[in-house]
Tab-separated table of C-alpha atoms in Angstrom:
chain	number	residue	atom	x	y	z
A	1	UNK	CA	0.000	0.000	0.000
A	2	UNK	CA	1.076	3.490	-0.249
A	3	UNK	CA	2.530	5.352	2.531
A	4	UNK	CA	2.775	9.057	2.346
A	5	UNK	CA	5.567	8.719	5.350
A	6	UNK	CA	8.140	7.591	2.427
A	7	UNK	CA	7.650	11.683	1.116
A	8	UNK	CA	9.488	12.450	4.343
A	9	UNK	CA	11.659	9.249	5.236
A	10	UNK	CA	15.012	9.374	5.790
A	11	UNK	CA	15.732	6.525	4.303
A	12	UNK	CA	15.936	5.789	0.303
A	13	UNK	CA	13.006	4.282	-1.197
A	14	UNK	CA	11.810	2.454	-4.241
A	15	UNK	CA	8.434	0.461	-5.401
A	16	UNK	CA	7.933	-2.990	-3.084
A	17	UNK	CA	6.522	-4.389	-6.603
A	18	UNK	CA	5.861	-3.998	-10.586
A	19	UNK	CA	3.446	-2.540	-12.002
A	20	UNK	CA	2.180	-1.608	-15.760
A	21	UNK	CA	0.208	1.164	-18.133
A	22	UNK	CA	-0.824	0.951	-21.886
A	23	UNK	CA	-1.417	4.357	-23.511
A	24	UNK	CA	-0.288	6.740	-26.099
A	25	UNK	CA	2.272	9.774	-26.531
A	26	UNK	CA	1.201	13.088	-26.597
A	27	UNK	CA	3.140	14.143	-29.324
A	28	UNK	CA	4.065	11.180	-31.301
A	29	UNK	CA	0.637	9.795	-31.110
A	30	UNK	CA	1.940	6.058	-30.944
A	31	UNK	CA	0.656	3.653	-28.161
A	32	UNK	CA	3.526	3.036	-25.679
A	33	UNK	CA	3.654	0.703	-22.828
A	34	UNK	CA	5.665	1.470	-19.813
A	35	UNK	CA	6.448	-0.997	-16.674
A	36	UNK	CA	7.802	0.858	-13.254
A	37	UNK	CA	10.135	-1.613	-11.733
A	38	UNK	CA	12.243	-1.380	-8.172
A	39	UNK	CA	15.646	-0.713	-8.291
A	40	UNK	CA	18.301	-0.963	-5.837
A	41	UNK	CA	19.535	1.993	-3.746
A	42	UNK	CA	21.342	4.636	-5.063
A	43	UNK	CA	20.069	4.354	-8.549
A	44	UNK	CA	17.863	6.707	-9.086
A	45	UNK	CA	15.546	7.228	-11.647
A	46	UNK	CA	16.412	5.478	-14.944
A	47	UNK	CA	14.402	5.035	-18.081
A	48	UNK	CA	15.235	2.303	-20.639
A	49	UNK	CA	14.213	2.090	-23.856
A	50	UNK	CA	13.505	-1.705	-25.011
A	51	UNK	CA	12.974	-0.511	-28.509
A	52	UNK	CA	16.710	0.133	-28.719
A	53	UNK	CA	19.866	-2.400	-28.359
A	54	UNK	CA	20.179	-2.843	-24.966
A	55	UNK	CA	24.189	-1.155	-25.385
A	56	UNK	CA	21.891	1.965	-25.943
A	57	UNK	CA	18.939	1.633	-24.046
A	58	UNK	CA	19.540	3.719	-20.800
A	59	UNK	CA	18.533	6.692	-20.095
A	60	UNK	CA	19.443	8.139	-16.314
A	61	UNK	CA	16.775	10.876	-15.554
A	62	UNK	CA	19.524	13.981	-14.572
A	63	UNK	CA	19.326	17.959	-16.023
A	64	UNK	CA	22.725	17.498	-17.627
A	65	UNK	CA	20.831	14.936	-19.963
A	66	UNK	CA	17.742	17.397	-20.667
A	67	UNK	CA	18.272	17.355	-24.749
A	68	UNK	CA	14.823	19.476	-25.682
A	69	UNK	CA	11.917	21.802	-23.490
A	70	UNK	CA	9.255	21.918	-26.067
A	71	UNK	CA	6.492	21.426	-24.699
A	72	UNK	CA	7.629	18.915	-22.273
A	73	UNK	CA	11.002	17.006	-21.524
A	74	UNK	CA	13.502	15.100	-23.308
A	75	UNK	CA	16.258	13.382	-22.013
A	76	UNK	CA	19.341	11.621	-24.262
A	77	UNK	CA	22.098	9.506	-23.605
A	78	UNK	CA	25.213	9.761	-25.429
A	79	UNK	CA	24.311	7.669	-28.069
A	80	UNK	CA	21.254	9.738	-28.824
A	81	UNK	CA	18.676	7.709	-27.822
A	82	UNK	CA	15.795	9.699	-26.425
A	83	UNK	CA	12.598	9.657	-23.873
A	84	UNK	CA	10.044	12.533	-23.571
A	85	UNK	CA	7.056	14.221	-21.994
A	86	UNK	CA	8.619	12.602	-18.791
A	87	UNK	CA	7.758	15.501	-16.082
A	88	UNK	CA	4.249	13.980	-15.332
A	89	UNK	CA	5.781	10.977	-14.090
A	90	UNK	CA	8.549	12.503	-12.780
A	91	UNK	CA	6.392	14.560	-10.818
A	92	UNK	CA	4.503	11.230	-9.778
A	93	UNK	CA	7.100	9.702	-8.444
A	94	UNK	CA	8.848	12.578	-6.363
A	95	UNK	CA	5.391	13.352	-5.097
A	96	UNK	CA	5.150	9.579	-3.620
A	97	UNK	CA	8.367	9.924	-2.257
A	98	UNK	CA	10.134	7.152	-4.563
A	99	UNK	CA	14.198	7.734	-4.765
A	100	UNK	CA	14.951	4.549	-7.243
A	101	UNK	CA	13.102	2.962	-10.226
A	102	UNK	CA	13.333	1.651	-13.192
A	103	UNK	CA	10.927	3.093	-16.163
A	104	UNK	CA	11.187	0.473	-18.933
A	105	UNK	CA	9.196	1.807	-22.332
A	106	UNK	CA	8.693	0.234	-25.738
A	107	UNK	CA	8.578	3.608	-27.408
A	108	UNK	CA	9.970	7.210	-27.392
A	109	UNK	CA	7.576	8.903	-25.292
A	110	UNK	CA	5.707	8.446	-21.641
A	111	UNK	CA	2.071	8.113	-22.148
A	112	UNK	CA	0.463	10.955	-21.576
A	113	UNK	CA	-2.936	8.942	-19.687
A	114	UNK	CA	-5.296	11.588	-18.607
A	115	UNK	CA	-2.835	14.911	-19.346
A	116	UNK	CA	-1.882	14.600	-15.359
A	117	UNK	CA	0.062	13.013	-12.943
A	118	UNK	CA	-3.076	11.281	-11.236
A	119	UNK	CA	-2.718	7.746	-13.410
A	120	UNK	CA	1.261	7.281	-12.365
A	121	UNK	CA	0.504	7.945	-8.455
A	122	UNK	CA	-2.276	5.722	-8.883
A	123	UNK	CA	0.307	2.962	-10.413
A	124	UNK	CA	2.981	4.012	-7.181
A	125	UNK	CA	0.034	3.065	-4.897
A	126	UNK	CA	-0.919	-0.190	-6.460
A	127	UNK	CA	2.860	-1.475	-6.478
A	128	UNK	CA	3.952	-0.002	-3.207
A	129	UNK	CA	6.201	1.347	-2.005
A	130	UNK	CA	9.520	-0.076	-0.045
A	131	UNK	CA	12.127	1.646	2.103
A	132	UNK	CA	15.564	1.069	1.937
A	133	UNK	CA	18.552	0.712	4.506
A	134	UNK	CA	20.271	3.788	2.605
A	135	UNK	CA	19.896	7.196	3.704
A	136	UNK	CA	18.784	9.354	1.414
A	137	UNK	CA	20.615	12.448	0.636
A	138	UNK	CA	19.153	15.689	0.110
A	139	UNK	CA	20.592	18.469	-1.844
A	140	UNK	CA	20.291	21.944	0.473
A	141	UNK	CA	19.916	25.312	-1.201
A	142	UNK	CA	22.978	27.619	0.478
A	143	UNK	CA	22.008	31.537	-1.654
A	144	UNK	CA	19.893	32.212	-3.348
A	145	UNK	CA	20.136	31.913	-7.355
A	146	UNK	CA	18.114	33.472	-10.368
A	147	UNK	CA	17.364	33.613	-14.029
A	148	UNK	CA	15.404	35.272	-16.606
A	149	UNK	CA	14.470	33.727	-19.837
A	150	UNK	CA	12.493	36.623	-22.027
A	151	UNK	CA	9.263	37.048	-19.703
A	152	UNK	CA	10.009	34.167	-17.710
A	153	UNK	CA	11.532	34.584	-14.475
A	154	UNK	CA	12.630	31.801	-11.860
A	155	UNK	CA	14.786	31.932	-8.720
A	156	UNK	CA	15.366	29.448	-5.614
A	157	UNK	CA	16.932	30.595	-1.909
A	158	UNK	CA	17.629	28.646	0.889
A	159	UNK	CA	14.035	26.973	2.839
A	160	UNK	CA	13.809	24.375	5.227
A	161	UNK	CA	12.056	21.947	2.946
A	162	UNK	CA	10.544	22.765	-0.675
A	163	UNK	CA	8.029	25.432	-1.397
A	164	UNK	CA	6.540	26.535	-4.810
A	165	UNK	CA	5.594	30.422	-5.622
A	166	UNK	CA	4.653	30.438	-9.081
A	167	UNK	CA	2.110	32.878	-11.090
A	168	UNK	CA	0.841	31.663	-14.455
A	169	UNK	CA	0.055	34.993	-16.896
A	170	UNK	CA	-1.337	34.414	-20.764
A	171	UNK	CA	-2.808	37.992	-21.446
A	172	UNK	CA	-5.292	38.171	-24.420
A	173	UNK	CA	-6.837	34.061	-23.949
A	174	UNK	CA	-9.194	32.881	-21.671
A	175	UNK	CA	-6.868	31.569	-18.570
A	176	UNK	CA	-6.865	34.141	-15.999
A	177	UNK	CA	-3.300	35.499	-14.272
A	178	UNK	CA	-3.110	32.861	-11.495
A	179	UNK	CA	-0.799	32.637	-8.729
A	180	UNK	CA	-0.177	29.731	-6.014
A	181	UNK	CA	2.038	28.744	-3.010
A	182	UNK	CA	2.610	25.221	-1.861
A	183	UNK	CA	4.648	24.340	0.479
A	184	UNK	CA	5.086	20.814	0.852
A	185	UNK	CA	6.137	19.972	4.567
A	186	UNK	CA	2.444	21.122	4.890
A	187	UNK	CA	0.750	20.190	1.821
A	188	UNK	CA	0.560	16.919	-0.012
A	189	UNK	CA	1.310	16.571	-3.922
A	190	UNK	CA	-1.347	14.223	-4.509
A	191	UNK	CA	-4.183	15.713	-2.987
A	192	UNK	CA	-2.861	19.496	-4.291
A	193	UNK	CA	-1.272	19.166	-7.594
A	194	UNK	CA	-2.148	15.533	-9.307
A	195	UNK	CA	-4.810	15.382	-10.647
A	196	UNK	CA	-4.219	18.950	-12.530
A	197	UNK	CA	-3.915	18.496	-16.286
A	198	UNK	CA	-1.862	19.900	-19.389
A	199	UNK	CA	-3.114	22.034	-21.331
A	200	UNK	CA	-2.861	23.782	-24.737
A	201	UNK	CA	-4.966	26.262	-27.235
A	202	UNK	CA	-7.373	25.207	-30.011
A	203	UNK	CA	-5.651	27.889	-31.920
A	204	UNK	CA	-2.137	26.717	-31.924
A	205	UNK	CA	-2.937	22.662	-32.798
A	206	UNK	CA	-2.358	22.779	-36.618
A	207	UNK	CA	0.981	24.964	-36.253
A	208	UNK	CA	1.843	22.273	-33.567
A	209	UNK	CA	1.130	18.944	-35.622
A	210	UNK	CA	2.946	20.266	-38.431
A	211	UNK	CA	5.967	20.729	-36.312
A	212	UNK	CA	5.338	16.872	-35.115
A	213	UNK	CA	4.137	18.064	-31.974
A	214	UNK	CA	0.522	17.147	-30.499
A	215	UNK	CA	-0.453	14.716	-32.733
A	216	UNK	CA	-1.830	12.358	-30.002
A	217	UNK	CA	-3.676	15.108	-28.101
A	218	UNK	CA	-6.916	15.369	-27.400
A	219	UNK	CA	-10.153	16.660	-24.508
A	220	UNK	CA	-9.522	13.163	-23.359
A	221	UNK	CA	-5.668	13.746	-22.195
A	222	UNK	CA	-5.710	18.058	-22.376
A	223	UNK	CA	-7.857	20.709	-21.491
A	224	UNK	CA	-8.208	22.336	-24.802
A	225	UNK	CA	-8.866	26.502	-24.794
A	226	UNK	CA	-10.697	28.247	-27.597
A	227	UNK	CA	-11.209	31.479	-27.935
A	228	UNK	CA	-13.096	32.532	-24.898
A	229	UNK	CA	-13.504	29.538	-23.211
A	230	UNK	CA	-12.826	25.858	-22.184
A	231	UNK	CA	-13.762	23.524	-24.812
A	232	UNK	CA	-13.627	20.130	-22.599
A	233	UNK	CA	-17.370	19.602	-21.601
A	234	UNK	CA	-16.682	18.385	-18.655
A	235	UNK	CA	-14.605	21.727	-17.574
A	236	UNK	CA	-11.781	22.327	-15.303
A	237	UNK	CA	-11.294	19.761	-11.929
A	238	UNK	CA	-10.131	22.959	-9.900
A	239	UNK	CA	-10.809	26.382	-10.522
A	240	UNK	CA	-7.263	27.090	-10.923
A	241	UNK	CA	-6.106	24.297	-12.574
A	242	UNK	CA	-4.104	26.268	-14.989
A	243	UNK	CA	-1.665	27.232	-12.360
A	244	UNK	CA	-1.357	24.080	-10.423
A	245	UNK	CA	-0.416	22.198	-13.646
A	246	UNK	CA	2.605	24.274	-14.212
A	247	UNK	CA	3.231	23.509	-10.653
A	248	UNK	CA	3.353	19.939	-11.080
A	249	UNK	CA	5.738	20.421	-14.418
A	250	UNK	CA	7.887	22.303	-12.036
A	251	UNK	CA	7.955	19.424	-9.699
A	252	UNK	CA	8.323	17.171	-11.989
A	253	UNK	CA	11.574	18.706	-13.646
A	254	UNK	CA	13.094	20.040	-10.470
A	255	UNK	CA	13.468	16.135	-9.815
A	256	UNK	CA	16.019	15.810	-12.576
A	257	UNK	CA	17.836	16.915	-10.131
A	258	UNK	CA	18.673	13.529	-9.022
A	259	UNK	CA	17.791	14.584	-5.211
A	260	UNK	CA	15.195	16.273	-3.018
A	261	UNK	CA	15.858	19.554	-3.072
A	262	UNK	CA	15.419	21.931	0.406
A	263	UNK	CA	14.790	25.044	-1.315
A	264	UNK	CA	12.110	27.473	-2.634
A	265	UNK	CA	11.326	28.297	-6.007
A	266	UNK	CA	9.704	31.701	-6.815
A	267	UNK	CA	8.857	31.203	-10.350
A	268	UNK	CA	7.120	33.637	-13.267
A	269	UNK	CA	5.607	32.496	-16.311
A	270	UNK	CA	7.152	29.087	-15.927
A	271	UNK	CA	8.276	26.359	-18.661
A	272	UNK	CA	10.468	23.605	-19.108
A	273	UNK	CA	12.787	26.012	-20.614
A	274	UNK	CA	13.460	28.038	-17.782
A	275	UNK	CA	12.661	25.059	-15.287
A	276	UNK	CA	15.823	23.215	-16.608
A	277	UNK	CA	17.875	26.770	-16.955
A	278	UNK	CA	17.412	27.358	-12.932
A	279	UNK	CA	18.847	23.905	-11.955
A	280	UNK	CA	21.732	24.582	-14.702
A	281	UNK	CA	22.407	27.572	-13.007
A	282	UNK	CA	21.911	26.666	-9.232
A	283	UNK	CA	24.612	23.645	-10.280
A	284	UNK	CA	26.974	25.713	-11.862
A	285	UNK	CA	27.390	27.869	-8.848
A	286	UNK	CA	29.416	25.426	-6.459
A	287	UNK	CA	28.664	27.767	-3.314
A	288	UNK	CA	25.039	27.806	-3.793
A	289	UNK	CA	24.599	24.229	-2.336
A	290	UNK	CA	25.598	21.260	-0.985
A	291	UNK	CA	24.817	17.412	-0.447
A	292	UNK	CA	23.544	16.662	3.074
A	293	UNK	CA	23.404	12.995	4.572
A	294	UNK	CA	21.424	12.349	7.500
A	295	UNK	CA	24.729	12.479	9.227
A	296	UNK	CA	27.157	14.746	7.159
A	297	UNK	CA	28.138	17.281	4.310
A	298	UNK	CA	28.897	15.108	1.361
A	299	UNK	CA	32.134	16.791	-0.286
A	300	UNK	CA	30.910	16.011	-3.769
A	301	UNK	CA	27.854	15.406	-5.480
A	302	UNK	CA	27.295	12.213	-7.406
A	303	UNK	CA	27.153	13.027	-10.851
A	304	UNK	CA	24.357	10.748	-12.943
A	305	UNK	CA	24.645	11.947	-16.168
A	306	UNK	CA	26.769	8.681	-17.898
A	307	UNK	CA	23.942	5.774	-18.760
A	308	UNK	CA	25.283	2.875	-17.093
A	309	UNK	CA	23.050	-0.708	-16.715
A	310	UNK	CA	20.053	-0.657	-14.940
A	311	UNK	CA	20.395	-2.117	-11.429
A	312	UNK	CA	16.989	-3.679	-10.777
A	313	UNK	CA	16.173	-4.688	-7.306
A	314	UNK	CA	15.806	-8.129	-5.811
A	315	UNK	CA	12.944	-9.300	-4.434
């Protein structure tokens, strides 16, 4: 069963079984199936394509391997194999508190399900979830670090646990200037952010598709905005739904940093773009943080970035 406790443990965790989803990719349009598997400690979160030779098949999830922000997330390896539209599962899986797991995949892209994060926790649940005798490590925000990106603004300084500011603006369509804090010692990713769902304008779909974005979209897996209004009849689950979806992409690619971060974000008109830009830059800057143990300052942080074979647990 699930155990929210794992969020906070300080131990690592992974899933206590396996567990399976059928659907297609958001942009590619191509049914994928995807397996979540444990893994042992200290591996992270690696994705492994089984549509590739297996020489080339892994993919570690880790910024330095972030290869494209269009309208979602790629990762590569070094032999250019890629996986994308990952942040909704990433997002699952830091917001269940999982450390370690192996993402096997039969195609290039995640499913998108339902356009949220909601199908992936419910996955986490059904396989469990199993702690660890390794401490987990945590990756502690020292100064505070910024960047701009045209209109887009995002910055992270030093908070005892992780905290989200963000304000959504699209002047001249029908989504409202939103703004949102969660703070997440307090409040709980599933029941705040989960269920929230992509979204994308009516307007923009042919421009998209001929770019060979989108083409698997639809009102089942998006909320879809015309010109005034929402065009899914069965409307938005929260009021500001808008918001809390960029929220959850935020989550979602602030876990490519290969730890939990203690931080808070203060984010403007956020993206993948200038989600992966602010953990470039809060890396580059050696004094800006360090790696914390349960029981000491790590003197150097475990760099992910090389694929290396997939360690899956025993039972």
């Amino acid at each position: 069963m699930f155990n929210g406790s794992a969020f906070y443990s300080a131990h690592q965790t992974t899933l206590a079984g396996t567990v399976t989803c059928s659907g297609i990719g958001l942009h590619t349009g191509k049914p994928v199936k995807l397996t979540l598997h444990p893994a042992d400690a200290d591996t992270g979160i690696q994705f492994v394509r089984l549509d590739v030779i297996e020489e080339h098949s892994v993919i570690p999830a880790y910024y330095l391997n972030v290869c494209d922000t269009r309208l979602g997330t790629t990762i590569a390896n070094s032999h250019g194999v890629t996986v994308s539209t990952i942040e909704h599962l990433m997002a699952a899986l830091w917001g269940s508190g999982i450390d370690n797991a192996i993402v096997t995949l039969d195609g290039p892209e995640v499913p998108i399900m339902d356009g949220s994060s909601e199908p992936f926790v419910f996955l986490i649940e059904c396989a469990g979830i199993k702690t660890l005798s390794s401490h987990r490590d945590t990756l502690e925000v020292l100064k505070k670090v910024s960047v701009k990106q045209g209109d887009s603004t995002a910055s992270i300084r030093p908070f005892d646990g992780f905290a989200l500011n963000i304000t959504i603006e699209y002047p001249g369509t029908a989504i409202p200037r939103q703004r949102a804090l969660y703070d997440f010692s307090t409040q709980s990713f599933k029941h705040a952010l989960c269920r929230a769902r992509t979204f994308g304008f009516a307007a923009d779909v042919e421009k998209l598709q001929a770019q060979g974005l989108a083409r698997g979209g639809s009102l089942d897996n998006a909320i879809v905005i015309g010109d005034d209004a929402v065009l899914n009849e069965e409307g938005l689950r929260y009021g500001d739904e808008f918001v809390r979806h960029k929220a959850l992409d935020c989550v979602g690619d602030y876990f490519l940093s290969g730890l939990r971060i203690r931080g808070a974000v203060t984010t403007t008109r956020p993206g993948h773009s200038i989600n992966h830009k602010l953990l470039t830059a809060l890396f580059s800057d050696r004094s800006a943080w360090r790696l914390v143990t349960r029981t000491h300052v790590a003197p150097e942080f475990p760099m992910q970035q090389q694929a290396k074979p997939p360690q899956f647990a025993t039972a």
